[in-house]
Amino acid sequence: MRADADLTARARIRDAAVNRFAVEGFGAPLRSIAKDAGVSAGLVMHHFGSKDKLRAECDEHLLATIRRLKRENVAEAAAGQSFFHKFAAVEENAPIVGYVLRSMQDGSPLAREFIDHMVDDAVGYTRDGVAAGVIVPSRDEAARARYLTLSSLGSLLLEVTLNPPSDPHDLGAIVRSFLNNSYLPMLELFTEGFLTSRRMLDEYLMYVPDPPSQDEAAPAPTPG
Amino acid sequence: MRADADLTARARIRDAAVNRFAVEGFGAPLRSIAKDAGVSAGLVMHHFGSKDKLRAECDEHLLATIRRLKRENVAEAAAGQSFFHKFAAVEENAPIVGYVLRSMQDGSPLAREFIDHMVDDAVGYTRDGVAAGVIVPSRDEAARARYLTLSSLGSLLLEVTLNPPSDPHDLGAIVRSFLNNSYLPMLELFTEGFLTSRRMLDEYLMYVPDPPSQDEAAPAPTPG
DNA sequence: CCACCGGCTGAACGCACGTTCAATATGCTA
DNA sequence: TAGCATATTGAACGTGCGTTCAGCCGGTGG
């Protein structure tokens, strides 16, 4: 609460932590974070109390940043490619993307909140798209939005996990290449589908109640 | 080598390691693995040399088991649902699934090999399905197979990471509930698509060369 | 001037972990 | 029986980590 000297020290540590966490994961040593920020490890404790508190503040700060970026880019968001479109700007804010991916990797509350936001956004986009007639309606819009979001983020997470970038700057290239490889099959699937007949879908619809059923352990339509 | 006394000790340790790794991840302490197996930590070192060697042997053993299970179930594998169908038997071999998911989570070579196998299987299944006329052809079958496999496995990984089971037996319930929630949107997407017009796909096809183009920035999934 | 207070440091503590080692028990071989 | 290899243990070592602590430095108030 003092002058800028205080704030800059805290901010430097926080940013260094975000970068280290994004690159090495949350097992990154506190001492290397401190070194990146040009301070001692003790000072980190003095300012944040513990490593967990530091991470919590990073979470909070990143969530705020993400919300701001979303608000700024909400005009450009187009239905149908919204999940990916946001990551197109990954080059400029690679640390954020890396941090979020690391959060997904260890299932932190930030990942849960981020994903829930993405699902909510997807619900809105698909609702608009369906209303505009460019997206086919679903029998369970919420389930579809969650399915599409989890598929997109999950496959990205898997790809980055299998090919981890050493330099955080490489993350942009990896994400971009992933999108390039995904775009054709995704568009094909979205416009032409995958199955030629309705048989499997119709059979499934005969077995389960059609309304949106958030269920925990319903008897699956085990074929065979 | 020797009598069953030797084998059982090694095997007990290996199985205990698989279980612990599946439940807690690969950071699980060697001492708790040893306790699960009813032996001392030193004996684990004596038999396996190091924790990494123990894990390598777990990897090897699981890959062999997976290959065997695949061979046994290959008759039941049906195109289009093959990725999921395999996991339907998750209740009986939850440790295997948990271990593989943990491997994906940290991007080990086992995960890479497992996924490459899954992609290869998907290529085969879709080829058969296309030949039989039940699956629509793709302009890049390899890319589609990889896309579908990464999406399925990635979303499952994400779901399990966000809702980690404490008891490995719960893993089956989580996977089953995930499949239940995914099945409708997946079947809808596979049979009815997502977009109502071909515009985005056609526009994309105008911009890129249509033949299968493996991007340069990404390490290509070079088969064998 | 002195006293104080917060930013800041380096050294040290304590813990959990992988690993090593000397010692003991249990066979098998000659 | 002696002798030797193997299975097994408990204690100890070394390390990396988060965290604690006593103290230094610089500015501010009295």
Coordinates of C-alpha atoms in Angstrom, one line a residue, chain B residues 9 17 44 46 71 74 84 87 106 119 157 171 176 184 193 195 203 208 217:
Chain B
A9 CA 7.8 -60.2 -4.9
A17 CA 3.3 -49.3 -8.2
V44 CA 12.3 -52.0 -4.4
H46 CA 17.3 -53.9 -5.1
R71 CA -6.1 -58.5 -29.4
V74 CA -10.6 -56.9 -31.6
F84 CA -15.2 -45.5 -26.4
F87 CA -13.3 -48.0 -22.2
D106 CA 2.7 -35.9 -17.8
V119 CA -4.8 -43.3 -34.0
L157 CA -8.4 -36.7 -19.6
L171 CA -12.8 -44.1 -11.8
R176 CA -19.1 -44.1 -17.4
L184 CA -25.8 -37.8 -27.3
G193 CA -23.2 -32.1 -38.0
L195 CA -23.1 -26.1 -39.2
E203 CA -14.0 -21.1 -47.9
V208 CA -5.3 -24.3 -48.4
A217 CA 6.0 -26.4 -37.4

